[in-house]
mmCIF file of C-alpha atoms and ligand atoms in Angstrom:
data_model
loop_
_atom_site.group_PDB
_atom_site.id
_atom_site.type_symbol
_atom_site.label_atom_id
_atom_site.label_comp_id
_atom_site.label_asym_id
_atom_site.label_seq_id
_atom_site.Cartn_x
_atom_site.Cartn_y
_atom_site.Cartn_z
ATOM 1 C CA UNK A 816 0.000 0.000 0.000
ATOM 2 C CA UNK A 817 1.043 3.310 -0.648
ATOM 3 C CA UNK A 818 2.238 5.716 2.182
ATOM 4 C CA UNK A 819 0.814 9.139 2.427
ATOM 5 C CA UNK A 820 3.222 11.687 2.543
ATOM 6 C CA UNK A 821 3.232 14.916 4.763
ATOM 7 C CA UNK A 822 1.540 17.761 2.682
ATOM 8 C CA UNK A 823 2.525 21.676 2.953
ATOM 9 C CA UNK A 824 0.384 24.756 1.946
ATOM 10 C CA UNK A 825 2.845 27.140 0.384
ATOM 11 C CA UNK A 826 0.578 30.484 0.364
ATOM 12 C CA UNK A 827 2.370 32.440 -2.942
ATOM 13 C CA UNK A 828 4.302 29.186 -4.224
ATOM 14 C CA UNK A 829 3.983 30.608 -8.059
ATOM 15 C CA UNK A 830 6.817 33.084 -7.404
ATOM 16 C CA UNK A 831 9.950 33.990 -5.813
ATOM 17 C CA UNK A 832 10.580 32.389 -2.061
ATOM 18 C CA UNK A 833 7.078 30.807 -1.897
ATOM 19 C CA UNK A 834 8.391 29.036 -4.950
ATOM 20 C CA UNK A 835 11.594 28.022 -4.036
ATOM 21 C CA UNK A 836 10.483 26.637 -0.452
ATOM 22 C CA UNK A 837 7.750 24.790 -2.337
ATOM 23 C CA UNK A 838 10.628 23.019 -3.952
ATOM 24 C CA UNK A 839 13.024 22.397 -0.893
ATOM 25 C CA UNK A 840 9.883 20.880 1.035
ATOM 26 C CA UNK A 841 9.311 18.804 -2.277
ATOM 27 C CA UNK A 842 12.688 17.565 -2.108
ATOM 28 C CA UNK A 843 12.579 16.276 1.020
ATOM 29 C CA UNK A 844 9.325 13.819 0.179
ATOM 30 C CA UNK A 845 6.902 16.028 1.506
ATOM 31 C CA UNK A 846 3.537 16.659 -1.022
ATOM 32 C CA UNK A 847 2.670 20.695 -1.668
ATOM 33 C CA UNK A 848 -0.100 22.670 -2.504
ATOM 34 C CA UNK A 849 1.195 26.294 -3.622
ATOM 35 C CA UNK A 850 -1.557 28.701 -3.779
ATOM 36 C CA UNK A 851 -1.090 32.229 -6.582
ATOM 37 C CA UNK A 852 -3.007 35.325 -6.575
ATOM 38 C CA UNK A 853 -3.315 35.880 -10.341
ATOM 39 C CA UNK A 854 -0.240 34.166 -12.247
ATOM 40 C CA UNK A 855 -1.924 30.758 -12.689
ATOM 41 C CA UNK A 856 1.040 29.484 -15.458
ATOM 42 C CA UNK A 857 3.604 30.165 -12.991
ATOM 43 C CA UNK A 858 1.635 28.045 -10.400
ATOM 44 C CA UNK A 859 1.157 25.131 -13.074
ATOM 45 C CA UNK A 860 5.433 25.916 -13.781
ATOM 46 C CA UNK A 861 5.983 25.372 -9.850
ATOM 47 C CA UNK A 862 3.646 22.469 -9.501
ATOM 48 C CA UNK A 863 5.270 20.568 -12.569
ATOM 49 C CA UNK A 864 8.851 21.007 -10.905
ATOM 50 C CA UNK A 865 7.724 19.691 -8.058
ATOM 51 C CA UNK A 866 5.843 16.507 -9.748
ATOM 52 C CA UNK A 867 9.235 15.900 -10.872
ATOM 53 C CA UNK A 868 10.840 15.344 -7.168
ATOM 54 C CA UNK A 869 8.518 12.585 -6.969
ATOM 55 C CA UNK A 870 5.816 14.313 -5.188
ATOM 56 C CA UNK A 871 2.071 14.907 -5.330
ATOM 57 C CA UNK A 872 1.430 18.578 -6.363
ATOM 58 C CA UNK A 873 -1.536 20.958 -6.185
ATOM 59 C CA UNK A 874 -2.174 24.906 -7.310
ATOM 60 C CA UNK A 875 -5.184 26.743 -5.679
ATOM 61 C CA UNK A 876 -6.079 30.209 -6.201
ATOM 62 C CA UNK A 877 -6.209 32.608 -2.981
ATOM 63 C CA UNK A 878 -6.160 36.636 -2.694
ATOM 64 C CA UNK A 879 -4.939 36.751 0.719
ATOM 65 C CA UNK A 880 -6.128 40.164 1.027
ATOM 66 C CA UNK A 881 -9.672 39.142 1.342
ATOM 67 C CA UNK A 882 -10.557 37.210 4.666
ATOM 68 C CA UNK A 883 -13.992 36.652 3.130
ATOM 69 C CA UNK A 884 -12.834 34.472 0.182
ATOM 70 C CA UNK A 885 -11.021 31.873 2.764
ATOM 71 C CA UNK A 886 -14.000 29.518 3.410
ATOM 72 C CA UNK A 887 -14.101 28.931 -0.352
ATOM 73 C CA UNK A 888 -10.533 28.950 -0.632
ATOM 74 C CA UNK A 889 -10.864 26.224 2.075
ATOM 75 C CA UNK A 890 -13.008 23.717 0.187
ATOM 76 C CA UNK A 891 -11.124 24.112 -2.886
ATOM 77 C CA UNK A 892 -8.444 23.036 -1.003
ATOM 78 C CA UNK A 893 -10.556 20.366 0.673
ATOM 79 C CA UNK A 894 -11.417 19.116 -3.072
ATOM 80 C CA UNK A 895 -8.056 19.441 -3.637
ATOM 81 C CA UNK A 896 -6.467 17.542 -0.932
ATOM 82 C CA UNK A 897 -9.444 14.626 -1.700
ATOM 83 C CA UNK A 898 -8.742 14.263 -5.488
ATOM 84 C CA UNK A 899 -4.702 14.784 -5.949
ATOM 85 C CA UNK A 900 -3.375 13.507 -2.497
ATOM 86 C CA UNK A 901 -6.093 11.466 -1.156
ATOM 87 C CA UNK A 902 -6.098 12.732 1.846
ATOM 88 C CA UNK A 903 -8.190 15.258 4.381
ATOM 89 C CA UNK A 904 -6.273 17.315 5.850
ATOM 90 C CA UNK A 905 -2.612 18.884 5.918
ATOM 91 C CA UNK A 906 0.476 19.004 7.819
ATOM 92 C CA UNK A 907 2.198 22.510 7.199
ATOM 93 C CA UNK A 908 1.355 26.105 6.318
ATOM 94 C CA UNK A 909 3.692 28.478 4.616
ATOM 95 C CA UNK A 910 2.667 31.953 5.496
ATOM 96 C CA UNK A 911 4.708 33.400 2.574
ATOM 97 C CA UNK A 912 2.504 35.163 -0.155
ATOM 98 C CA UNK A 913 3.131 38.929 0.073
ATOM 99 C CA UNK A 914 3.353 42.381 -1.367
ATOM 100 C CA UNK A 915 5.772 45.703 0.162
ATOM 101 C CA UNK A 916 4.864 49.458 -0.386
ATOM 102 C CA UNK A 917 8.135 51.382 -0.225
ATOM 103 C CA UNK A 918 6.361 54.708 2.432
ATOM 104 C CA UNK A 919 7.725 56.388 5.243
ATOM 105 C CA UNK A 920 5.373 56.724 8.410
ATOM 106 C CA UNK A 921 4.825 60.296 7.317
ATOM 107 C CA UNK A 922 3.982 59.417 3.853
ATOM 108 C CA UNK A 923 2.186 56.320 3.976
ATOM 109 C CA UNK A 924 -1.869 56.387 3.064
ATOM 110 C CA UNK A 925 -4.658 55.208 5.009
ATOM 111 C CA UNK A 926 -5.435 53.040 1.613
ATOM 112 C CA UNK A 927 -1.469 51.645 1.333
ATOM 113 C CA UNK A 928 -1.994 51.063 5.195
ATOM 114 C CA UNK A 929 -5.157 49.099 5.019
ATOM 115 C CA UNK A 930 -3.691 46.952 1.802
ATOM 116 C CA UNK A 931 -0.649 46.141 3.946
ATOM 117 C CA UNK A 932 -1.995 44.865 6.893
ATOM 118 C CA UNK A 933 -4.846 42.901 4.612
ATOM 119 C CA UNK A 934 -2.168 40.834 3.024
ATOM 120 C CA UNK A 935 0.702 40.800 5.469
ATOM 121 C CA UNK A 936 -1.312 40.153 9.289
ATOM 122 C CA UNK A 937 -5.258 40.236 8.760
ATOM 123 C CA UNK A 938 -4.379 36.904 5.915
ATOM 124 C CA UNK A 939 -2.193 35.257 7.501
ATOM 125 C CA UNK A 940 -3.903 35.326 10.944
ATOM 126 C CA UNK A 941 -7.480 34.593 9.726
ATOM 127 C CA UNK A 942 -6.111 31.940 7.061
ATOM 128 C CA UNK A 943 -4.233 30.053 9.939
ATOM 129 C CA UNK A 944 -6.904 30.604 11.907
ATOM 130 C CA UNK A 945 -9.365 28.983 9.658
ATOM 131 C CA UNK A 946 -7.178 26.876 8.122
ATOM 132 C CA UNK A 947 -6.524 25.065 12.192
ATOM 133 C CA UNK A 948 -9.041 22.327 11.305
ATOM 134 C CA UNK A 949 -7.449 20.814 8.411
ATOM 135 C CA UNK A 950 -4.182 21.194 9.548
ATOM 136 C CA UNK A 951 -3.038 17.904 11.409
ATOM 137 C CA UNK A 952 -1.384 17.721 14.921
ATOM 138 C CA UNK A 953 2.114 17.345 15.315
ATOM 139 C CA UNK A 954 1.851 20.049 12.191
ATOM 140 C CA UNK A 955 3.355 23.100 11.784
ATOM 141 C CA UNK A 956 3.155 26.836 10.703
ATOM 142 C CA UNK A 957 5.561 28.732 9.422
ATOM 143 C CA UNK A 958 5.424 32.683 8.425
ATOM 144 C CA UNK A 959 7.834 34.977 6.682
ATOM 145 C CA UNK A 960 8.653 38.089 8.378
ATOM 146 C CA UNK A 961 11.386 40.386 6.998
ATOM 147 C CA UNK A 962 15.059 41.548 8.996
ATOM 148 C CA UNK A 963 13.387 45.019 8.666
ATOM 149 C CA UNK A 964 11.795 44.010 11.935
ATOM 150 C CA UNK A 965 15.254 44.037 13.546
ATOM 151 C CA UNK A 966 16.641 46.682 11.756
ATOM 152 C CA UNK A 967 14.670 49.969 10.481
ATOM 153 C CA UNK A 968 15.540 50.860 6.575
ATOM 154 C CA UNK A 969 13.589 54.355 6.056
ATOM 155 C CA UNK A 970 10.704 53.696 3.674
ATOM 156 C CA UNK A 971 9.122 49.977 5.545
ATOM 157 C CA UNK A 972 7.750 51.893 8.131
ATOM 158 C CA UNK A 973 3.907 49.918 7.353
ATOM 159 C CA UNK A 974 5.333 46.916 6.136
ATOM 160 C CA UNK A 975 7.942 46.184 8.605
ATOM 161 C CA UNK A 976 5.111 47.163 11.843
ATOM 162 C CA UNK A 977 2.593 44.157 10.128
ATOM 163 C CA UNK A 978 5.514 41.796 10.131
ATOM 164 C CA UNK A 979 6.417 42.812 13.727
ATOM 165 C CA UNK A 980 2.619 41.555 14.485
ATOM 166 C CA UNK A 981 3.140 38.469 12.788
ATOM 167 C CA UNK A 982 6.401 37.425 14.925
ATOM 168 C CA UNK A 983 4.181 38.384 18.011
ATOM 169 C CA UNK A 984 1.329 36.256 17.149
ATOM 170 C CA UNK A 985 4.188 33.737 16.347
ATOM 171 C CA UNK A 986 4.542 33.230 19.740
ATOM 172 C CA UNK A 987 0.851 33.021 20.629
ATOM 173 C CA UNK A 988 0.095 30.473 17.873
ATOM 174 C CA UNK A 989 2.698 28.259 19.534
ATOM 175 C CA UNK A 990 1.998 28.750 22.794
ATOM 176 C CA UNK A 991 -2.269 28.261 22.022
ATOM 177 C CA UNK A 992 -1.677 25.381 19.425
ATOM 178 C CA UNK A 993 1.014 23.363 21.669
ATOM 179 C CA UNK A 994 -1.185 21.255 23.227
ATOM 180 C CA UNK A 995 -1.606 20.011 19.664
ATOM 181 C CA UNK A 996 1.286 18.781 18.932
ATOM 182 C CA UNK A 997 1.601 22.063 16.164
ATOM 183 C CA UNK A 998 5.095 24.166 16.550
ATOM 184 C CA UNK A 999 4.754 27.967 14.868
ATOM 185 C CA UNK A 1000 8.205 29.934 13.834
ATOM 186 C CA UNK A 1001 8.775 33.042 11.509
ATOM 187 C CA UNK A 1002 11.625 32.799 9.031
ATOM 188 C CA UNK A 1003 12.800 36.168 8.513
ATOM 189 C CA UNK A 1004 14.694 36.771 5.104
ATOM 190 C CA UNK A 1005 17.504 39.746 4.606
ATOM 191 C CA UNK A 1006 17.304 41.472 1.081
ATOM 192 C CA UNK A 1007 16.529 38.592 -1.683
ATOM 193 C CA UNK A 1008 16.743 39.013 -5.170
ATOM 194 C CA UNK A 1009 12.978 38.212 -6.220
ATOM 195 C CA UNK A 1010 10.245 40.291 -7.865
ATOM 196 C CA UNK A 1011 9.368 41.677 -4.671
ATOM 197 C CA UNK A 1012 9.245 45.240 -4.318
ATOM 198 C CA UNK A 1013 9.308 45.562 -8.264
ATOM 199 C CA UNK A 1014 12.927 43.556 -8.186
ATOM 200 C CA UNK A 1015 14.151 46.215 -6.729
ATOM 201 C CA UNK A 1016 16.970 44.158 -5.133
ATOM 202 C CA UNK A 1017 18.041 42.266 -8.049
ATOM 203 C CA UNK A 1018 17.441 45.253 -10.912
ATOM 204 C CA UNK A 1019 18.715 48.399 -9.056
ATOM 205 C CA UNK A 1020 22.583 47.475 -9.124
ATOM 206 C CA UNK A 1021 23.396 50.702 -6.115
ATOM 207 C CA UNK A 1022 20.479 49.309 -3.921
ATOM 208 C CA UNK A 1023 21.974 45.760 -4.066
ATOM 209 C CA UNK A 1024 25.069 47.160 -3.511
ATOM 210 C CA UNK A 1025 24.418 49.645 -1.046
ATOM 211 C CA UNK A 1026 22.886 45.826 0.792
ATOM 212 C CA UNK A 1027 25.824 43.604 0.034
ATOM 213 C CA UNK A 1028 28.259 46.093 1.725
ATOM 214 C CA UNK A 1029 25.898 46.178 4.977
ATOM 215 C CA UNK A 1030 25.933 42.255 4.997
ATOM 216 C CA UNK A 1031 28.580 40.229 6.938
ATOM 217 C CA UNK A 1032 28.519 37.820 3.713
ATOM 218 C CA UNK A 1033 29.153 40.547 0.956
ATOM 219 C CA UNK A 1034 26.391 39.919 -0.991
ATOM 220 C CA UNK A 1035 21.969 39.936 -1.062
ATOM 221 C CA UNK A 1036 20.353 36.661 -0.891
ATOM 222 C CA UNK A 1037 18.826 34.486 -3.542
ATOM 223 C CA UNK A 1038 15.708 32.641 -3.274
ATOM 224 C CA UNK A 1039 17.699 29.488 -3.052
ATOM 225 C CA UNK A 1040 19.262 30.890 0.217
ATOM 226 C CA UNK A 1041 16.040 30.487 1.892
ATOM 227 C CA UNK A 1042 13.479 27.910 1.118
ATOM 228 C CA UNK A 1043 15.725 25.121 2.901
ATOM 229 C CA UNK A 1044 15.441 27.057 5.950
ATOM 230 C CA UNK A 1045 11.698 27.157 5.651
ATOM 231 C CA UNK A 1046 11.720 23.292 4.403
ATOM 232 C CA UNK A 1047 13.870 22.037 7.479
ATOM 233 C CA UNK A 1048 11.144 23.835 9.679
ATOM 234 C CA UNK A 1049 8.991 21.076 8.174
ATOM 235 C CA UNK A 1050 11.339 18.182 9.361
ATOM 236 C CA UNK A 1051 11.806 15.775 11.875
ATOM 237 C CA UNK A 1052 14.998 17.292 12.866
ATOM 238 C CA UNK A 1053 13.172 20.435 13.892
ATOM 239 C CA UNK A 1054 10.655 18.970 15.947
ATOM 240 C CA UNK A 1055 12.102 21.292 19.153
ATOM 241 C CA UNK A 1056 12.097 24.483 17.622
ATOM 242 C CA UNK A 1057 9.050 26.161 18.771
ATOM 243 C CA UNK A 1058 7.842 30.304 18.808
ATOM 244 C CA UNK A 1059 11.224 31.049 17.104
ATOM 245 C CA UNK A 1060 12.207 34.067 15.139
ATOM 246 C CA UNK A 1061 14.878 32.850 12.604
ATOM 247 C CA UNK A 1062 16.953 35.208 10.654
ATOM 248 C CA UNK A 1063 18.644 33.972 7.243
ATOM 249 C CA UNK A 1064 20.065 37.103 5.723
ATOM 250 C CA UNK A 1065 23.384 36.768 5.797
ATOM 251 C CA UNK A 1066 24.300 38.519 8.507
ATOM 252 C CA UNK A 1067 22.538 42.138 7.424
ATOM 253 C CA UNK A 1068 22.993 45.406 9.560
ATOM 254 C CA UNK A 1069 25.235 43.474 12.348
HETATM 255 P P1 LIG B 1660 7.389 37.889 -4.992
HETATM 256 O O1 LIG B 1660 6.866 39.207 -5.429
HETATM 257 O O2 LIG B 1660 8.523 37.266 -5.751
HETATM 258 O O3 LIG B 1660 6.190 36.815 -4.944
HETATM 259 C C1 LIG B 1660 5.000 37.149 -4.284
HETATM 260 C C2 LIG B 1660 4.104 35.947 -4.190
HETATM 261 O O4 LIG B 1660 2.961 36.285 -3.392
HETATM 262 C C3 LIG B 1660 3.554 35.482 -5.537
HETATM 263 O O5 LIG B 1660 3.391 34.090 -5.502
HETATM 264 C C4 LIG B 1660 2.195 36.195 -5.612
HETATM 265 O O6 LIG B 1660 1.229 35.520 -6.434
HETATM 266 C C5 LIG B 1660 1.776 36.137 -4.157
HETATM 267 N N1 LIG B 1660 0.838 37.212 -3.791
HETATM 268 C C6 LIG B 1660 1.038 38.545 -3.874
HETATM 269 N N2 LIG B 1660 -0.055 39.211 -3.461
HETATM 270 C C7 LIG B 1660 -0.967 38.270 -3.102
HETATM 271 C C8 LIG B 1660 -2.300 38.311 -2.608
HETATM 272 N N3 LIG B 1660 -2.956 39.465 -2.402
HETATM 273 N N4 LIG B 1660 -2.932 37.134 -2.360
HETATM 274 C C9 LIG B 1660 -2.307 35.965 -2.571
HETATM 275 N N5 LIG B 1660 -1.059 35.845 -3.053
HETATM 276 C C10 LIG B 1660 -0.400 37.000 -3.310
HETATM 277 O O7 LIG B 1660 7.779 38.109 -3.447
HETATM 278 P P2 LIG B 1660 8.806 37.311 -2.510
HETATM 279 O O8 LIG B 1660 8.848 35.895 -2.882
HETATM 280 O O9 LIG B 1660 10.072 38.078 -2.463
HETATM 281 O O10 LIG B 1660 8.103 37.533 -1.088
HETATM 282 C C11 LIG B 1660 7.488 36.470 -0.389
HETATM 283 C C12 LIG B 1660 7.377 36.847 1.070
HETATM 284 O O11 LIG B 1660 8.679 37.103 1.593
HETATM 285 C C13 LIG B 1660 6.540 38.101 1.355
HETATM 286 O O12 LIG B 1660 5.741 37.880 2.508
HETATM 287 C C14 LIG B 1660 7.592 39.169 1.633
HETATM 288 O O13 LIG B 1660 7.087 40.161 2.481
HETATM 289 C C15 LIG B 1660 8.685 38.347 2.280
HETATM 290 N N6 LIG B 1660 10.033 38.906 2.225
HETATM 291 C C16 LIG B 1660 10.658 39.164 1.029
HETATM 292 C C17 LIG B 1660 11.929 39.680 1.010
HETATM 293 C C18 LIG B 1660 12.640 40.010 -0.259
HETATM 294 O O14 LIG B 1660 13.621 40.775 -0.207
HETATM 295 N N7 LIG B 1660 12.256 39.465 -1.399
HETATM 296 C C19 LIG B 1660 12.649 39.975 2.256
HETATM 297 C C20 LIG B 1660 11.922 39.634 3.449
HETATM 298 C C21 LIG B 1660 10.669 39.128 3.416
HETATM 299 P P3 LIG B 1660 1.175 35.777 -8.056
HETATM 300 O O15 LIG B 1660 2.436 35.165 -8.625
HETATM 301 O O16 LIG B 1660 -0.060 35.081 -8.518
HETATM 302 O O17 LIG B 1660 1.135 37.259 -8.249
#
C-alpha cells in the first residue's frame, strides 16, 4: 500500500521564495499545494517542478487580502487535498505570499496602510486561523517576516510594523496550538533578489550594492538561500524548535 506523505500549503508558491520553499519541502518527500493570486502558469510551472521530485502537487487560487474568500478557498483546497493527495487534511502552512509598499510613516496612506496589513497580518492570521481544522497535529506553521523588523531601513515603516505583528502572534500560535502537537516559527529573510518590491533588489545594481556592503557575507540573498530554511522547519529534525524568530540574511545590519 502506498504511504501518504506529509503535505505543505505554500501560500504564494507561483513566485519567488514561496516558490523556491515549495521546492526544498518537495525535495525532502513532503507533497505541496502552492496557492497564486493571479499568475496561474507560474503556479502550473511550480507544480510541474515539483511533480518531478517525486511528489504529489496541487495549485489553488487565494487573494490573501480578502478574509472573506477563505471559506471557499478552504473547500477548494478540501477538493483538492481529496482528489490529488487522497487525503483530508494537511500538515504545514507556509505563510509566505506577500506584497511591500516602499512609504515612510509620514507618507504612507490610510489606503497603502489598510492593503498592507490585509495581506501581510489580517491573511495570515485569519487563514491560519481557519485553516486550524485541516491542519493535522504534530503540524506546523511557518510565516515569513522580513530583517526590517530588527533593523529599520527608512521607507518599511507599514510593512515592517505588520511583520512585527506576525512574529508576536508567532509566539501566541505556539503557545495556544502546543497542546496540539503544532510548533509555529517566523523565518525572517535579509534582502533577496525576487520580484518583490518591483525587483528592486536584483534590478537596481546601487540598492543591491548599497545591501551587500551592509551584509557580513558581501552579498543579497537568492531565493535558493532560503526555502531550505523554511523546508527544514517542516522536518523531523526540527521537531524542538518552537515560537522562534529565525533570521537567514546573511548577517545584514550586524
Ligand atoms: P514575490 O513578489 O517574488 O512573490 C510574491 C508571491 O505572493 C507570488 O506568488 C504572488 O502571487 C503572491 N501574492 C502577492 N499578493 C498576493 C495576494 N494578495 N494574495 C495571494 N497571493 C499573493 O515576493 P517574494 O517571494 O520576495 O516575497 C514572499 C514573502 O517574503 C513576502 O511575505 C515578503 O514580504 C517576504 N520577504 C521578502 C523579502 C525580499 O527581499 N524578497 C525579504 C523579506 C521578506 P502571483 O504570482 O499570482 O502574483
Amino acid at each position: 500500500m502506498e504511504t501518504q506523505n506529509k503535505i505543505a500549503l505554500v501560500t504564494g508558491g507561483s513566485r519567488g521564495l514561496g516558490k523556491n520553499a515549495a521546492l526544498k519541502i518537495a525535495a525532502k518527500g513532503i507533497d505541496v499545494i502552492v496557492t497564486y493570486q493571479s499568475k496561474k502558469d507560474e503556479a502550473q510551472n511550480t507544480v510541474e517542478e515539483i511533480k518531478k521530485l517525486g511528489v504529489k502537487a496541487a495549485a489553488v487560487q487565494l487573494d490573501v487580502a480578502d478574509a472573506k474568500s477563505f471559506d471557499t478557498f478552504l473547500s477548494s483546497v478540501k477538493e483538492a487535498l481529496s482528489s490529488t493527495f487522497n487525503a483530508e487534511k494537511f500538515d504545514f502552512l507556509v505563510n509566505n505570499a506577500g506584497i511591500g509598499i516602499h512609504a515612510s510613516s509620514a507618507e504612507t496612506t490610510e489606503d497603502q496602510f489598510d492593503t498592507l496589513v490585509n495581506i501581510q497580518f489580517k491573511g495570515p492570521f485569519f487563514l491560519t486561523q481557519k485553516a486550524l481544522p485541516y491542519l493535522n497535529d504534530g503540524g506546523a506553521i511557518i510565516n515569513i517576516s522580513t530583517g526590517l523588523a530588527r533593523f529599520a531601513l527608512p521607507g518599511f515603516a507599514a510593512y515592517a510594523s505588520m511583520k512585527g505583528a506576525m512574529e508576536t502572534l508567532t509566539k501566541y500560535q505556539a503557545k495556544e496550538l502546543g497542546s496540539r502537537g503544532i510548533r509555529s516559527n517566523i523565518v525572517a529573510p535579509g534582502a533577496i533578489e525576487t520580484d518583490f518590491g518591483g525587483g528592486v533588489v536584483r534590478d537596481n545594481e546601487q540598492m543591491n550594492a548599497g545591501i551587500a556592503s551592509n551584509t557580513a557575507l558581501g552579498r543579497v540573498g537568492l531565493p535558493d538561500d532560503i526555502g531550505g530554511v523554511v523546508a527544514f522547519l517542516c522536518t523531523e529534525d526540527a521537531r524542538w524548535i518552537n515560537a522562534q524568530r529565525i533570521e537567514a540574511s546573511g548577517g545584514m545590519f550586524l
